[in-house]
CSV table of C-alpha atoms in Angstrom, one decimal:
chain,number,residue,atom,x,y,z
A,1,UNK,CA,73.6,60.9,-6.2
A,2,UNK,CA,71.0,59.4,-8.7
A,3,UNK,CA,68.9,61.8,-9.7
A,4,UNK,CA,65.3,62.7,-8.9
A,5,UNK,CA,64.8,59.8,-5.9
A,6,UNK,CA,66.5,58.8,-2.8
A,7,UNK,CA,66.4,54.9,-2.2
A,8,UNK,CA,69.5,53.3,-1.7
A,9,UNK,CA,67.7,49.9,-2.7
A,10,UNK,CA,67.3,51.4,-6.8
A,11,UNK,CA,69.8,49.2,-7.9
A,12,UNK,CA,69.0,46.0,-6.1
A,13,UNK,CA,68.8,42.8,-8.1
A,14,UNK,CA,65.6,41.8,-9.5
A,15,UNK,CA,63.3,38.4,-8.3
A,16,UNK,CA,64.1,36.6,-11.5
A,17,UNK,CA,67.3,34.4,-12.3
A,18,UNK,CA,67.2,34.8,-15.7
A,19,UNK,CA,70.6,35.6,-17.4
A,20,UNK,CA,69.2,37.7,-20.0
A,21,UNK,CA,70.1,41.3,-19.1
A,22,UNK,CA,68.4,42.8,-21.9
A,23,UNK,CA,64.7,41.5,-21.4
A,24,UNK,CA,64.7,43.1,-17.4
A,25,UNK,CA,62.2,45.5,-17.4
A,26,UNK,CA,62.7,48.9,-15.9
A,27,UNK,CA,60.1,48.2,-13.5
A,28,UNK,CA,62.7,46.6,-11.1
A,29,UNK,CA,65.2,49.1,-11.4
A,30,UNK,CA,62.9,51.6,-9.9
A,31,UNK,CA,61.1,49.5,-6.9
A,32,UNK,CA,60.5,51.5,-3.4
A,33,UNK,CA,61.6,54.6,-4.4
A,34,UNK,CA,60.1,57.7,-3.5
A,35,UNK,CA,59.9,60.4,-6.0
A,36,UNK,CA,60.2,63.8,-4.9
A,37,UNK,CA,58.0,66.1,-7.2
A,38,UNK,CA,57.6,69.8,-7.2
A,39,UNK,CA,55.2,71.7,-7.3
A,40,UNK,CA,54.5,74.0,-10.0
A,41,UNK,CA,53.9,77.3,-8.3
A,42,UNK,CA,56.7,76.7,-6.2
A,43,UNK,CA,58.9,79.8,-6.3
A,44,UNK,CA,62.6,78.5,-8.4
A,45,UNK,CA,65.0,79.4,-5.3
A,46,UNK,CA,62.6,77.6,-2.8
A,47,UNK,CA,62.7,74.3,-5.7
A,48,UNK,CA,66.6,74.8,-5.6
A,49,UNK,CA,66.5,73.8,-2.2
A,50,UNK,CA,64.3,71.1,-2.3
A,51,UNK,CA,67.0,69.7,-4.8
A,52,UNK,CA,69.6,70.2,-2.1
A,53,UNK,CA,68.1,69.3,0.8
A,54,UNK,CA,67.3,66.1,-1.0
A,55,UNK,CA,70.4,64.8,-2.4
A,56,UNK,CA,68.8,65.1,-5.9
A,57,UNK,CA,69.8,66.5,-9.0
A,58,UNK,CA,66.3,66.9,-10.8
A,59,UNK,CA,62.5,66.6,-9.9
A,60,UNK,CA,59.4,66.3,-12.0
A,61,UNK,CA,57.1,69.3,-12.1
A,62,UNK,CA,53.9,68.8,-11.2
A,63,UNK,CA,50.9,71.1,-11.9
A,64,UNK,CA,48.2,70.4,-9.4
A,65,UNK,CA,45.6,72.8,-11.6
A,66,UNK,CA,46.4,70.5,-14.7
A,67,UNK,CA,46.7,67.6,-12.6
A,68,UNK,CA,49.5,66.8,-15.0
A,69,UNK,CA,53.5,67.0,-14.9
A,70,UNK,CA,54.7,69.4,-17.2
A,71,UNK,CA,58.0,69.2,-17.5
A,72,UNK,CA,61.9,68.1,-15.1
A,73,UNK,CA,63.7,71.2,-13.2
A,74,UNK,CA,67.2,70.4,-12.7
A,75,UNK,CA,70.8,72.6,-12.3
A,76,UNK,CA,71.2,73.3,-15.7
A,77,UNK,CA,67.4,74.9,-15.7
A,78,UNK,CA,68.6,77.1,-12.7
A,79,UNK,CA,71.7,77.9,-14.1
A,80,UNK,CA,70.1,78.7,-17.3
A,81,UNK,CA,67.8,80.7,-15.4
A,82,UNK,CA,70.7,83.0,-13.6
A,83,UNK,CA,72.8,83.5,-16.7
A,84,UNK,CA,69.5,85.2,-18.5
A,85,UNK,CA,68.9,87.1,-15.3
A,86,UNK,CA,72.5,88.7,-15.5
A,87,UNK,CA,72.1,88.9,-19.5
A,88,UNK,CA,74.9,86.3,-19.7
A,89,UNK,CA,73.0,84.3,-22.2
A,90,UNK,CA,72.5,86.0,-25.3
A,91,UNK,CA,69.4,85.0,-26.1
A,92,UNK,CA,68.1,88.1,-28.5
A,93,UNK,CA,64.7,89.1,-28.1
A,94,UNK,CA,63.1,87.0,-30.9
A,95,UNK,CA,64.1,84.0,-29.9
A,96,UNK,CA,62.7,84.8,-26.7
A,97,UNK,CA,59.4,82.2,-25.9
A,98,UNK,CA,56.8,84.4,-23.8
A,99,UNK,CA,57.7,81.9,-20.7
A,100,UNK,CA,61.6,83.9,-21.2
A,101,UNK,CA,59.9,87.2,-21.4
A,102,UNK,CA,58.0,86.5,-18.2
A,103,UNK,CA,60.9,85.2,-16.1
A,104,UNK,CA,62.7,88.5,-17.5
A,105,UNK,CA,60.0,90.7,-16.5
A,106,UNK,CA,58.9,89.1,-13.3
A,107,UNK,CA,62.8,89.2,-11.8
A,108,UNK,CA,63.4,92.8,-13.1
A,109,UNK,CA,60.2,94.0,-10.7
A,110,UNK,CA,61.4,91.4,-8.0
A,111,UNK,CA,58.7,89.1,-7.9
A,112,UNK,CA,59.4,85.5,-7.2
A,113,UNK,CA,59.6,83.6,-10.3
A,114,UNK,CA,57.5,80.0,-10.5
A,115,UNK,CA,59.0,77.1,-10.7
A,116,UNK,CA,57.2,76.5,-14.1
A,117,UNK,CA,58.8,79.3,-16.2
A,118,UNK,CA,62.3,77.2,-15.1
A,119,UNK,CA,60.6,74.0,-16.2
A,120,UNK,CA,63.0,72.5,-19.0
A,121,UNK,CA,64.5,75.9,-19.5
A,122,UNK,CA,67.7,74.7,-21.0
A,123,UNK,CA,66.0,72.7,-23.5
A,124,UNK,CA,68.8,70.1,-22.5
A,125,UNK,CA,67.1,67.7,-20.2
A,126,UNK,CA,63.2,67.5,-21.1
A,127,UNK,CA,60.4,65.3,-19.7
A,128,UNK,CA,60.9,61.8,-21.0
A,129,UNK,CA,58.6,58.6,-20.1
A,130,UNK,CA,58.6,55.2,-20.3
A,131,UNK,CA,56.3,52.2,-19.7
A,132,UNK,CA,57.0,50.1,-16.8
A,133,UNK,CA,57.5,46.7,-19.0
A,134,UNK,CA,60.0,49.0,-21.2
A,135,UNK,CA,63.4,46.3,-21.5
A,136,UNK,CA,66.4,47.0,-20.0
A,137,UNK,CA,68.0,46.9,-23.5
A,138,UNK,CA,65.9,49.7,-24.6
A,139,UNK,CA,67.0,51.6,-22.0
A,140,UNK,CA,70.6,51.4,-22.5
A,141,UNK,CA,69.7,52.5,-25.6
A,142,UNK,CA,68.4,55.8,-25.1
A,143,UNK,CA,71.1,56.6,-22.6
A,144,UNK,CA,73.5,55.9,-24.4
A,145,UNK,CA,72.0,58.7,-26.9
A,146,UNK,CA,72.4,61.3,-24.2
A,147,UNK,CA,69.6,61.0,-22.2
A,148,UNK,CA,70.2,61.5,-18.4
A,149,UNK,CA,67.0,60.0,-17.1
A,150,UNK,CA,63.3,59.4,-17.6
A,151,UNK,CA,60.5,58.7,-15.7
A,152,UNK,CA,58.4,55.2,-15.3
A,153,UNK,CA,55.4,55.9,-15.6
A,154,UNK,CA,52.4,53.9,-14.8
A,155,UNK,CA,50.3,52.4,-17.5
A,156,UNK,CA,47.4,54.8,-16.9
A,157,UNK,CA,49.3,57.8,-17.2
A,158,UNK,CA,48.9,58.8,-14.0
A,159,UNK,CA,51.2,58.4,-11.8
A,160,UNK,CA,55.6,58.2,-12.0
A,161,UNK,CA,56.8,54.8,-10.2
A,162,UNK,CA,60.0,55.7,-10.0
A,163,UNK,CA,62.8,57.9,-12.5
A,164,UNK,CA,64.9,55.9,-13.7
A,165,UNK,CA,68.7,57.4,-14.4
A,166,UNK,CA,71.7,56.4,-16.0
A,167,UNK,CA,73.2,56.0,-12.7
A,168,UNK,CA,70.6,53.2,-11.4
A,169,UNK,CA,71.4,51.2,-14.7
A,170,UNK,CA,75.2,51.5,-13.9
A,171,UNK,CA,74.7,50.5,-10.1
A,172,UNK,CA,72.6,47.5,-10.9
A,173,UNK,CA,74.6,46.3,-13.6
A,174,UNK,CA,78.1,46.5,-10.8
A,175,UNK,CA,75.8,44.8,-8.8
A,176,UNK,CA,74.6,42.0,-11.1
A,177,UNK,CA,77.3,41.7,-14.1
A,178,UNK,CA,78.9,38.5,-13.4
A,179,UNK,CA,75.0,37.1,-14.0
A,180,UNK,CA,75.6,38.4,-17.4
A,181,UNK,CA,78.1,36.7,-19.6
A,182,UNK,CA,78.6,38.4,-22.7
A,183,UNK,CA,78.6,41.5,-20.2
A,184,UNK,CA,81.1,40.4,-18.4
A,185,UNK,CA,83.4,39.6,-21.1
A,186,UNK,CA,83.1,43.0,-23.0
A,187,UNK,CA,83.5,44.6,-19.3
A,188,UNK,CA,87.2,43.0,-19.0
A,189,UNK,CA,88.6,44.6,-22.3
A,190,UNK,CA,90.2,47.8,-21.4
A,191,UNK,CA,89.0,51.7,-21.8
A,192,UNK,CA,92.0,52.0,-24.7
A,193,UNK,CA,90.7,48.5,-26.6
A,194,UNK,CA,87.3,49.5,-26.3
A,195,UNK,CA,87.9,53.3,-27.7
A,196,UNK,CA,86.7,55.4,-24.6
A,197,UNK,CA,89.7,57.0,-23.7
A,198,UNK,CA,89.9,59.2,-26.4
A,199,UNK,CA,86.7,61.4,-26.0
A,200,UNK,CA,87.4,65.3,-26.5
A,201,UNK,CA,88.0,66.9,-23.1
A,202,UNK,CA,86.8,71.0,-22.1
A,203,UNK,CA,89.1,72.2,-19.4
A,204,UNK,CA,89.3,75.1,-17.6
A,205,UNK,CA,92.4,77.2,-16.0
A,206,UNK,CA,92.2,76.8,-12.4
A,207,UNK,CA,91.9,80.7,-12.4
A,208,UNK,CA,88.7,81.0,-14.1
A,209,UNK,CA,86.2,82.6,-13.0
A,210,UNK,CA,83.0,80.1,-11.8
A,211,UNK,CA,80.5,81.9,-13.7
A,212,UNK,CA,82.6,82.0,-17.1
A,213,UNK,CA,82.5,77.9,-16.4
A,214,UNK,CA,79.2,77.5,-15.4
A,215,UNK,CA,78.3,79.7,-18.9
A,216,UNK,CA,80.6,77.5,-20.7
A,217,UNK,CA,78.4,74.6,-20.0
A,218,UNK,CA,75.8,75.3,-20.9
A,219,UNK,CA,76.7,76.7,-24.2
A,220,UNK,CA,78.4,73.7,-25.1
A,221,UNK,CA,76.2,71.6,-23.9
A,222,UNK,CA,78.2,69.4,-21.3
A,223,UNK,CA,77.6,68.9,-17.2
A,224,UNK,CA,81.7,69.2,-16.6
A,225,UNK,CA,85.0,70.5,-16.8
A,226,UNK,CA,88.6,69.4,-16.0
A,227,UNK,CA,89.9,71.9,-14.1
A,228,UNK,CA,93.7,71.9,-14.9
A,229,UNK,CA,96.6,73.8,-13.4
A,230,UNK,CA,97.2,77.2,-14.6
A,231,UNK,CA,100.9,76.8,-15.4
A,232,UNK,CA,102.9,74.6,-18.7
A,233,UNK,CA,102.0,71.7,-16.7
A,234,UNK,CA,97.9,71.5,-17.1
A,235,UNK,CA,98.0,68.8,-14.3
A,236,UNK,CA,94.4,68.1,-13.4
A,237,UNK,CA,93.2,69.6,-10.2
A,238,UNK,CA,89.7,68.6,-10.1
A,239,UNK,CA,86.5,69.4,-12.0
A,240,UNK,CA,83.6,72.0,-11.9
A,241,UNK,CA,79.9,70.3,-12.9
A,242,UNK,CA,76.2,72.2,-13.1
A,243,UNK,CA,75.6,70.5,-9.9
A,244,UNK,CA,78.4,72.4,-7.9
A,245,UNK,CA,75.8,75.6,-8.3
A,246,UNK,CA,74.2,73.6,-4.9
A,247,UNK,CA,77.1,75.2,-2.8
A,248,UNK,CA,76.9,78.4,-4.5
A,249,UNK,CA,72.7,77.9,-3.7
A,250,UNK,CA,73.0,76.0,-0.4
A,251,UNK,CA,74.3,78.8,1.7
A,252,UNK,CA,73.6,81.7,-0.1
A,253,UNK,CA,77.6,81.5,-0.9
A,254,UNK,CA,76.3,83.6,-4.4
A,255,UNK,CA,79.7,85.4,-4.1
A,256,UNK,CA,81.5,82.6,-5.6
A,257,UNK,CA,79.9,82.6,-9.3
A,258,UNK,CA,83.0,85.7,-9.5
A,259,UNK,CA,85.6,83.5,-7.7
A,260,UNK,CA,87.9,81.2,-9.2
A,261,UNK,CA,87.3,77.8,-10.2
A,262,UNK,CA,90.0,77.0,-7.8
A,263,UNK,CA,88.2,78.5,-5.0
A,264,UNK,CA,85.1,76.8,-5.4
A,265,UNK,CA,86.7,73.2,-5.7
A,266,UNK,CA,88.3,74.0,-2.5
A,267,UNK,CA,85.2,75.0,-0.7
A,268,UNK,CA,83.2,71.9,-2.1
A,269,UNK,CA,86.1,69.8,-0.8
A,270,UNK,CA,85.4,70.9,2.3
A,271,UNK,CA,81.2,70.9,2.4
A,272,UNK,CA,81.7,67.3,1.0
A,273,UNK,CA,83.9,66.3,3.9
A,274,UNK,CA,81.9,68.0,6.7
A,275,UNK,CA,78.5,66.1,5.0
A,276,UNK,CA,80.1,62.4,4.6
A,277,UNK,CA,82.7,63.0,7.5
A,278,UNK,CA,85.7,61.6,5.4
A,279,UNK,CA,88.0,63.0,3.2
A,280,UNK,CA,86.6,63.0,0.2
A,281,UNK,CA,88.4,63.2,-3.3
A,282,UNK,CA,87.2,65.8,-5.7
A,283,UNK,CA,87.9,63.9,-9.0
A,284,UNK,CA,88.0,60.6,-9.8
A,285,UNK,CA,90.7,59.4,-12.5
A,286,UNK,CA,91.7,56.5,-14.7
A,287,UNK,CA,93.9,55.3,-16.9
A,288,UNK,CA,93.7,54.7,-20.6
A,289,UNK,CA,94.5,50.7,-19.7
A,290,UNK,CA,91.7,50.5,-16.9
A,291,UNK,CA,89.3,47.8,-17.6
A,292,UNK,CA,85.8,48.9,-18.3
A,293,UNK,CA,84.8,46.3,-15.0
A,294,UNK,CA,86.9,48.9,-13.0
A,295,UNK,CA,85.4,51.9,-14.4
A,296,UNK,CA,82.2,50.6,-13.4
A,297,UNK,CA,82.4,49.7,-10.3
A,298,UNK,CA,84.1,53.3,-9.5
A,299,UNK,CA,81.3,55.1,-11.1
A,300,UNK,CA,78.6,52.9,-8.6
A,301,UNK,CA,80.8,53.0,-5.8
A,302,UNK,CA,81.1,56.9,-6.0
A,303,UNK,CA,78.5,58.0,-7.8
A,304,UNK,CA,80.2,59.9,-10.4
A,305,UNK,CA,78.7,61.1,-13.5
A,306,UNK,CA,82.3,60.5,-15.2
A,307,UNK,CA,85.4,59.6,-14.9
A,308,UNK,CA,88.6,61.7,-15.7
A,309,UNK,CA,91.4,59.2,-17.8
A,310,UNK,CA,95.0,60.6,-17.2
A,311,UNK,CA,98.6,59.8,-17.6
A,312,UNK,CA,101.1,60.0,-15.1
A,313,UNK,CA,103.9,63.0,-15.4
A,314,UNK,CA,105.8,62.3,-13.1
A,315,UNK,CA,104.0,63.7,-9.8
A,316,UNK,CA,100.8,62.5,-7.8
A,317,UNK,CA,99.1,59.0,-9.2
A,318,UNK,CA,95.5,59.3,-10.4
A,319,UNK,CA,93.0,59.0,-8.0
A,320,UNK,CA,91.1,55.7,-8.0
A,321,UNK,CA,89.6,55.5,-4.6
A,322,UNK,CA,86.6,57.6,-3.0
A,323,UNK,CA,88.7,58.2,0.3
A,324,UNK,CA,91.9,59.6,-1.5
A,325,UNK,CA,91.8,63.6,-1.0
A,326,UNK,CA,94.6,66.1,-2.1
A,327,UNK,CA,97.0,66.3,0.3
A,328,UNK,CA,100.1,68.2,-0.8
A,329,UNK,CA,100.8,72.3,-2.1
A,330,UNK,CA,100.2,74.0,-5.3
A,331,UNK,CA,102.5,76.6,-6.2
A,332,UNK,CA,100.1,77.8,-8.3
A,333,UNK,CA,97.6,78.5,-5.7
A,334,UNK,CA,98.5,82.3,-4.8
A,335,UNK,CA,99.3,83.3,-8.6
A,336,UNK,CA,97.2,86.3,-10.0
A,337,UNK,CA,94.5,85.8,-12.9
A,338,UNK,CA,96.6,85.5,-16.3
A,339,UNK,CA,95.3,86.7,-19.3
A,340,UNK,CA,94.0,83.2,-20.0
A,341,UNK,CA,91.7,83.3,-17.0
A,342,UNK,CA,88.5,83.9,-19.4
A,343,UNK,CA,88.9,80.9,-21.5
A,344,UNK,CA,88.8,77.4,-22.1
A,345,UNK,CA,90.5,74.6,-23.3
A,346,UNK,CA,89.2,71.7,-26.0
A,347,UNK,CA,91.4,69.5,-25.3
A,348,UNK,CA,90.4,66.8,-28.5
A,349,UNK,CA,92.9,63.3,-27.6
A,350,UNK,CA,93.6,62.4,-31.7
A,351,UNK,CA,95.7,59.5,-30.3
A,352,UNK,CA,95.8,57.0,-27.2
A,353,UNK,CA,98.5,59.1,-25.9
A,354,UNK,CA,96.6,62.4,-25.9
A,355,UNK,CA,99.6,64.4,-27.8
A,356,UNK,CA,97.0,66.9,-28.9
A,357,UNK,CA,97.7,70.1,-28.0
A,358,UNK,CA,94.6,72.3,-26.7
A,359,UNK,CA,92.1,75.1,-28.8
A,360,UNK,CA,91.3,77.8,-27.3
A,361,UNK,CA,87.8,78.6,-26.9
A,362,UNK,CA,86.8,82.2,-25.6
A,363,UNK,CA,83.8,83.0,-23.2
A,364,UNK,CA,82.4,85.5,-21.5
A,365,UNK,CA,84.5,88.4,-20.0
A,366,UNK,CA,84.3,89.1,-16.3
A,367,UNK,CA,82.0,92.3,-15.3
A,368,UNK,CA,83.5,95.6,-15.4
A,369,UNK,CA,84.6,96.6,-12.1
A,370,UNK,CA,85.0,92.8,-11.0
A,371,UNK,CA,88.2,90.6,-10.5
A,372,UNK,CA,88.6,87.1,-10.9
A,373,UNK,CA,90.5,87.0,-7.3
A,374,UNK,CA,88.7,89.5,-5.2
A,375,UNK,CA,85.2,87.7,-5.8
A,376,UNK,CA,81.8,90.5,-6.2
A,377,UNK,CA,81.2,93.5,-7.2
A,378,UNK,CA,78.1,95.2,-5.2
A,379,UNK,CA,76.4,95.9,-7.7
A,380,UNK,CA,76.5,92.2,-9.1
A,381,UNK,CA,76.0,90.9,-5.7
A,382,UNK,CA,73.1,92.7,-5.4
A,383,UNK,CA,71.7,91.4,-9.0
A,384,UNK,CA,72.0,87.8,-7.5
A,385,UNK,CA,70.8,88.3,-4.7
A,386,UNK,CA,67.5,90.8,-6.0
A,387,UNK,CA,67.0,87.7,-8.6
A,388,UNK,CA,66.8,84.9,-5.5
A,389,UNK,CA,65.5,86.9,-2.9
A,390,UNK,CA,68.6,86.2,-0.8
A,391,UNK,CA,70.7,88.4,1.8
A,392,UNK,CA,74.3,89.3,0.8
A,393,UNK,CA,76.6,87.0,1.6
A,394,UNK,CA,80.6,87.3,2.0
A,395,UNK,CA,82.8,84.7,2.9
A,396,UNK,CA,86.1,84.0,2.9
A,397,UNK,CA,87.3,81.5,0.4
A,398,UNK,CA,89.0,77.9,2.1
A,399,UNK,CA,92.5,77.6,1.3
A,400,UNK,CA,92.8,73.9,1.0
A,401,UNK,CA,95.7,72.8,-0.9
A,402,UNK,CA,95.4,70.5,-3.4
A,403,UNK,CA,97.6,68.0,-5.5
A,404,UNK,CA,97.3,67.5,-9.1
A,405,UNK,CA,96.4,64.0,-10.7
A,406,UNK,CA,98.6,63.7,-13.6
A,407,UNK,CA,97.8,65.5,-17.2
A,408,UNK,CA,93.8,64.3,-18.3
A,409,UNK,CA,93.8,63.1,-22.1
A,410,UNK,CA,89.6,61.9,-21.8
A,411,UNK,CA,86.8,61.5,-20.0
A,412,UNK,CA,85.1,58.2,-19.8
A,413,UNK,CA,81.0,59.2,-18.9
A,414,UNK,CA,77.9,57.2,-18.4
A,415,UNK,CA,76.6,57.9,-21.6
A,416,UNK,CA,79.7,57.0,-23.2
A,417,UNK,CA,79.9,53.8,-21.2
A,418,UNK,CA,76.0,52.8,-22.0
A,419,UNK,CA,76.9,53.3,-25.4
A,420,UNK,CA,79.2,50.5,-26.0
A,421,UNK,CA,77.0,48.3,-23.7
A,422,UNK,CA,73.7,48.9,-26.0
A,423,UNK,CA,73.3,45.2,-27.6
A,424,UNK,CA,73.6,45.4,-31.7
A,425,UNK,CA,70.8,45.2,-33.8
């Protein structure tokens, strides 16, 4: 879903004919949408639902006192926010701001924590704003830096027209790139040709435990892992994202952050499914000889943040299409945490063919007295839950079976993609 809006008309192609991509301002990327904001004082867990409830993966903050927005909350803010609660993060008391120390203090005594302490907490995704008349060129250009989104503002300063993400550039430009010549031509050279299959991968062992990954992420600074089988074969399963923390949020399910990757995946299979009422897949693949055109149009048609590029080894196909779920066993799926289970995988492709064989990066052991396999402690459930204000929870994990979609040697993601289609100076 793009983030911080819900209009299904973002994308729509603008009043004018002209064939110059470049000079569109943002303005008519962003018509009729309706921006959800949140409130400053608004306690964090009852901001996480907002997010939920509306299909969004950020929101400004607004501070009515102020009368001024002060900063984006998004997943990585909230799962930022959890890790420091359970003293995953390591951030040492120095380098602590005084808006740390009071989100520390104000969980320890189980007070509700404001939304505002969360504001930007990750320091990943801050509050960025454009004009209205800013070019679609410039744009592209910022995203393909890294940036995720930023908000149009109006020219008074006063009020956000819409939020602009690098998910409404790539729906409009599916929608509108046979207007666009020298787009079109650059979009028919393949993934390989144009270099973006050979981006360094993370993975994690399907027997990993959720928080480990979630920790992972944000320490290295990247919204997703490939989530690969546990055995010699690394076959990719699926992948784990900051925005999966919805399911652990949604239903209070806080039990899973000490499950296995593998159990989450499964259980997001099936929350997906019962939402859309299809069978949804849970990664979306390529190849290294997919045009970028294709790519594209997967990314719109999906609304993925990135694509996973694989090579066949012999077993399932990659999946291409939205209504392709996993189907068959794993026989991996009732094997018992390996030693491995605590770390991941860098997976750098040096070549097209993605020969290069994985470093292993530690992280974070699991809690003393807690298994990968036999999800919470009481003690930690009870840390989550105190933190959120939320009831203990215990469910039963799905046991969904799922196939795997050849060995992943990349990751093609909208940055990466916006990147090559920034114009040169």
């Amino acid at each position: 879903m793009d983030p911080t809006y819900s209009d299904t008309s973002a994308g729509s192609s603008p009043k004018s004919p002209s064939q110059d991509w470049t000079l569109i301002p943002a303005k008519q990327l962003v018509q009729h949408q309706q921006v959800i904001e949140i409130d400053s004082e608004l306690p964090i867990e009852d901001a996480c639902q907002i997010l939920i409830e509306k299909g969004i993966s950020s929101a400004p903050i607004y501070d009515s006192h102020a009368q001024a927005y002060i900063g984006m909350f998004d997943y990585r803010d909230l799962i930022t926010y959890l890790l420091i609660v359970l003293n995953r993060t390591g951030i040492p008391p120095p380098q602590q701001t005084l808006e740390v120390k009071t989100l520390i203090r104000k969980a320890a005594q189980m007070q509700q924590v404001p939304v505002r302490l969360a504001s930007d907490l990750s320091t990943q995704n801050p509050f960025y704003s454009i004009v209205p008349d800013t070019t679609l060129s410039h744009v592209v250009a910022i995203f393909g830096y890294g940036t995720h989104r930023m908000a149009v503002v109006s020219d008074d300063g006063q009020r956000i027209e819409g939020i602009i993400s690098q998910s409404t550039v790539i729906k409009f430009l599916d929608q509108n790139l046979d207007r666009f010549t020298p787009l079109r031509e650059l979009a028919a050279q393949s993934l390989q040709d144009l270099k973006l299959a050979e981006t360094a991968v993370f993975t994690v062992n399907a027997d990993s435990m959720v928080m480990d990954a979630m920790k992972a992420m944000v320490d290295y600074g990247v919204t997703s892992l490939a989530v690969v089988d546990s055995d010699e074969s690394a076959g990719l399963l699926g992948n784990i994202s900051l925005t999966d923390i919805k399911y652990v949020m949604k239903k209070r399910q806080h039990q899973f952050l000490w499950r296995t990757c593998l159990e989450l995946i499964r259980y997001a299979h099936i929350e997906q499914g019962t939402i859309d009422g299809e069978d949804k897949a849970t990664v979306f693949c390529v190849s290294p000889n997919s045009s970028l055109r294709h790519s594209i149009a997967l990314l719109a048609a999906t609304r993925a943040h990135r694509l996973w590029v694989t090579v066949n080894t012999g077993g399932s196909s990659p999946t291409t299409s939205p209504t392709h779920g996993g189907g068959g066993s794993n026989n991996n799926n009732n094997k018992s945490s390996s030693s491995n289970s605590n770390h991941l995988a860098a997976t750098a492709s040096a070549s097209r063919t993605g020969t290069t064989p994985p470093t292993t990066i530690p992280v974070a052991t699991s809690p003393p007295g807690a298994t990968v396999r036999h999800g919470l402690t009481k003690s930690h459930s009870h840390s989550v839950a105190t933190a959120l204000h939320l009831p203990i929870a215990d469910t039963t994990a799905p046991t969904l079976p799922l196939t795997t979609s050849g060995r992943v040697v990349g990751i093609v993601s909208l940055t990466d993609i916006l990147r090559v289609l920034t114009p040169s100076d």
